[in-house]
Coordinates of N, CA, C and O in Angstrom, one line a residue:
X1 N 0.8 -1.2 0.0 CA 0.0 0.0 0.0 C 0.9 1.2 0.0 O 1.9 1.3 0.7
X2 N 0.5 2.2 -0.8 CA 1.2 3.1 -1.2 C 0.3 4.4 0.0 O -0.9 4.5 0.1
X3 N 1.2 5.2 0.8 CA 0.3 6.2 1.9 C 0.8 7.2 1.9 O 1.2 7.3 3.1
X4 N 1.1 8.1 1.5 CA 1.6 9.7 1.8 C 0.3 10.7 1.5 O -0.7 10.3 1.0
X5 N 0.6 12.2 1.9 CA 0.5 13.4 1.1 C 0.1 14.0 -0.2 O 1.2 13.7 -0.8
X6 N -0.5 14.4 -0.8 CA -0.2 14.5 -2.6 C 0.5 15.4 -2.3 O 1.6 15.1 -2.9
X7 N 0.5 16.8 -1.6 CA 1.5 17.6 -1.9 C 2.9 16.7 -1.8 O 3.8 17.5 -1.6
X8 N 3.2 15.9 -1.9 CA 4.1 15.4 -1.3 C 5.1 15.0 -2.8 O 6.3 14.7 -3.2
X9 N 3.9 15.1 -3.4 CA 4.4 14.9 -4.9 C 4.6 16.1 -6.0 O 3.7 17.0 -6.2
X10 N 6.1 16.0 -6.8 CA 6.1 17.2 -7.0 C 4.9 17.8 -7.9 O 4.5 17.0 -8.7
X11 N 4.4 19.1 -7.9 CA 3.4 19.4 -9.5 C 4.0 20.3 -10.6 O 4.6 21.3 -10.6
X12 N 3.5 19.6 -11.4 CA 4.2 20.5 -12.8 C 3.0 20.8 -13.9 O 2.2 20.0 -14.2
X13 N 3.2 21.9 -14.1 CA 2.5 22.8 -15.2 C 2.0 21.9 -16.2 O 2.8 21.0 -16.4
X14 N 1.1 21.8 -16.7 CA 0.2 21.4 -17.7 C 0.3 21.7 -19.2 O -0.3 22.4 -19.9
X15 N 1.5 20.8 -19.7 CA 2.0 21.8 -20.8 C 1.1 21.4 -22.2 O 1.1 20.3 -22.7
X16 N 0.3 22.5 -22.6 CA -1.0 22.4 -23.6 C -0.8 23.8 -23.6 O -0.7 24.5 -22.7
X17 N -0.9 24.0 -24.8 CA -1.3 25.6 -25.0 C -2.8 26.1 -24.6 O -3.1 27.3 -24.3
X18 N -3.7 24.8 -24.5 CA -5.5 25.2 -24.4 C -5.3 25.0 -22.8 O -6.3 25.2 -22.1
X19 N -4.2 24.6 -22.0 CA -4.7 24.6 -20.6 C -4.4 26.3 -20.6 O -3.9 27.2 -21.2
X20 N -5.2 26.1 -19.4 CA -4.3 27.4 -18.6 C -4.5 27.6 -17.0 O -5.6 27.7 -16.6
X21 N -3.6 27.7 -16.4 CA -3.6 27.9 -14.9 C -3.8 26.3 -14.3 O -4.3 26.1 -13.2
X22 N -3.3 25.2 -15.0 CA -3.3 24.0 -14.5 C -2.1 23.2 -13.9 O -1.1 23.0 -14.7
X23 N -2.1 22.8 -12.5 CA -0.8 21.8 -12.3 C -1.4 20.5 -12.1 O -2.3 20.4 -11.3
X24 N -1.0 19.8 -12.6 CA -0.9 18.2 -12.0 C 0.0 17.3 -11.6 O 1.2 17.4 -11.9
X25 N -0.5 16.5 -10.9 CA 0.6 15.7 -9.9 C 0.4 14.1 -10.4 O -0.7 13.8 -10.8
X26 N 0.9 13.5 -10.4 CA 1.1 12.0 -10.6 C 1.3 11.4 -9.4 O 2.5 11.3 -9.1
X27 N 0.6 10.8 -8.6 CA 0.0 10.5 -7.4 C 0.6 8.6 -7.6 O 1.3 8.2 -6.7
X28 N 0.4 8.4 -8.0 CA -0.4 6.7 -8.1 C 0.1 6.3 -10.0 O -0.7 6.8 -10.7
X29 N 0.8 5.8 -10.4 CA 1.5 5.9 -11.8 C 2.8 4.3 -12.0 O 3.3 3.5 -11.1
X30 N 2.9 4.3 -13.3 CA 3.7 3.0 -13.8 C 5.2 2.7 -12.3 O 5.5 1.6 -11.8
X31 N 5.7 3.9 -12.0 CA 6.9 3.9 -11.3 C 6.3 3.2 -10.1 O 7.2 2.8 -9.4
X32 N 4.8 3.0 -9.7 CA 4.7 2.8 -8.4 C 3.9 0.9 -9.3 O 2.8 0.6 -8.9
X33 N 4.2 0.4 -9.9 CA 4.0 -1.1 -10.7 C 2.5 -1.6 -11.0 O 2.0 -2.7 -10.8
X34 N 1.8 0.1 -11.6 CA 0.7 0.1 -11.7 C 0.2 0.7 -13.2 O -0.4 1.7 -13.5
X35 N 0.9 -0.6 -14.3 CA 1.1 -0.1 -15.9 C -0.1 0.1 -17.2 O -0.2 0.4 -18.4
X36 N -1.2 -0.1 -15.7 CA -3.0 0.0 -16.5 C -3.7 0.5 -15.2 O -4.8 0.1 -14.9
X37 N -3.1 1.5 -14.5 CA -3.8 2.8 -13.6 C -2.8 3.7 -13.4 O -1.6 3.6 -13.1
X38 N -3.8 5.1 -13.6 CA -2.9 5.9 -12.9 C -4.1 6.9 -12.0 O -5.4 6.8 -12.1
X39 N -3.5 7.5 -11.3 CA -3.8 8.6 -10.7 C -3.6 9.9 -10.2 O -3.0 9.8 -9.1
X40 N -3.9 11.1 -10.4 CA -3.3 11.8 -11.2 C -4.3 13.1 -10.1 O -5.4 12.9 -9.8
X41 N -3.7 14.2 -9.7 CA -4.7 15.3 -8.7 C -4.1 16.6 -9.6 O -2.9 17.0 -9.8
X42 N -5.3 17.2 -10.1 CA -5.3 18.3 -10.9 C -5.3 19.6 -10.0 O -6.1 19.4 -9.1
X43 N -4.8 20.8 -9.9 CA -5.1 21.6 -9.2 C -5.2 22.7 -10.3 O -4.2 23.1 -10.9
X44 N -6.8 23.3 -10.5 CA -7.0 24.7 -11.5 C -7.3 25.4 -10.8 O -8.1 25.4 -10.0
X45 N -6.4 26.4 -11.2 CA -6.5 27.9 -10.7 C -7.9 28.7 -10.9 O -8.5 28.2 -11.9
X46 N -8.5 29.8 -10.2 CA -9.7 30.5 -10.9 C -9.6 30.7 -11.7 O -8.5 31.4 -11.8
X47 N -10.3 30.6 -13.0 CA -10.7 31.0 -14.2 C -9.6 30.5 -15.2 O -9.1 31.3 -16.1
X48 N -9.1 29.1 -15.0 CA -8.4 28.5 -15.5 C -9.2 27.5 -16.0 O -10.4 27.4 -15.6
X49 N -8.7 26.5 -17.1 CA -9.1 25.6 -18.0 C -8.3 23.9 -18.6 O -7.1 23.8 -18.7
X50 N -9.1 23.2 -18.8 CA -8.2 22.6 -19.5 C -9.0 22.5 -21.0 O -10.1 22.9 -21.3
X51 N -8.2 21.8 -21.6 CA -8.8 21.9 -23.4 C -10.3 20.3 -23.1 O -10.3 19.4 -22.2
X52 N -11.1 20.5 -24.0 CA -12.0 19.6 -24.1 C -11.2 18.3 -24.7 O -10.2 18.6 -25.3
X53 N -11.4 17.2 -24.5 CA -10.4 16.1 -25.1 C -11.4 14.6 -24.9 O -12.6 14.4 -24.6
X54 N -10.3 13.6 -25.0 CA -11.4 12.4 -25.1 C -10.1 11.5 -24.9 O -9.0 11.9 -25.3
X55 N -10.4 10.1 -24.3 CA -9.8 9.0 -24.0 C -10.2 7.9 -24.4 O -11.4 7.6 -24.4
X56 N -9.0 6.8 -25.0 CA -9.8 6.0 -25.4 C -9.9 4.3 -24.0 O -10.1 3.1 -24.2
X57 N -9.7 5.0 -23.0 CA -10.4 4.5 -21.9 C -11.1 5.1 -21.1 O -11.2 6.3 -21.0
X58 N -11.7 3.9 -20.2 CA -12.3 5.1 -18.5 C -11.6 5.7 -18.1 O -10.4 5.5 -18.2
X59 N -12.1 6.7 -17.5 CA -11.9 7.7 -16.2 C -12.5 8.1 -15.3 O -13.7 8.1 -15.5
X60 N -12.2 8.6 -14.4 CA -13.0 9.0 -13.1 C -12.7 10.8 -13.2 O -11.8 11.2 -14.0
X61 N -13.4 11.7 -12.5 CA -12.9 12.9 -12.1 C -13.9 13.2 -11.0 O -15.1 13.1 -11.0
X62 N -13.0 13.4 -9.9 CA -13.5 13.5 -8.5 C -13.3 15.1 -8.3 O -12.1 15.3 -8.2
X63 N -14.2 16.2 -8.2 CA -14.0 17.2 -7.5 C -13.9 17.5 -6.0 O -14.9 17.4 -5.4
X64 N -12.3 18.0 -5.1 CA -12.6 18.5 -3.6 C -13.0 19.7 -3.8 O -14.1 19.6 -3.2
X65 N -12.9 20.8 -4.3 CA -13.1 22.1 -4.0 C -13.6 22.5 -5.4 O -13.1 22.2 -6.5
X66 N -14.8 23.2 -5.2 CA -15.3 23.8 -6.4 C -16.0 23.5 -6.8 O -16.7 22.9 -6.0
X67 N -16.5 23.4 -8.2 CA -17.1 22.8 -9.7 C -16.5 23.3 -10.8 O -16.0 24.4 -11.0
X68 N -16.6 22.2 -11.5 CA -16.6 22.4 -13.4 C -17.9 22.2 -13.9 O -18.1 22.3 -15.1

């Protein structure tokens, strides 16, 4: 079982020209021997965005703070 902090992980900028004011963190990922999940904690800034997009698997998106 994997237990820390998310800040604990570092965050880096959202590099897309259509985000804006986005960091995300890689929480839960391949390095932790997990090569068909990840988990991933977005933090947007107010009046920040990410681009519309599409996956060709599931996903989850869990809101703490706010709405989209």
């Amino acid at each position: 079982m994997k237990c820390h902090h998310y800040k604990t992980v570092e965050a880096t900028v959202v590099d897309d020209p259509k985000a804006v004011g986005v960091e995300k963190r890689l929480v839960i990922g391949p390095a932790d021997g997990t090569p068909n999940f990840a988990m991933r904690i977005f933090t947007v800034e107010p009046g920040g965005r990410t681009p519309l997009h599409e996956h060709p698997f599931e996903h989850e998106i869990f809101f703490v703070e706010g709405e989209g």
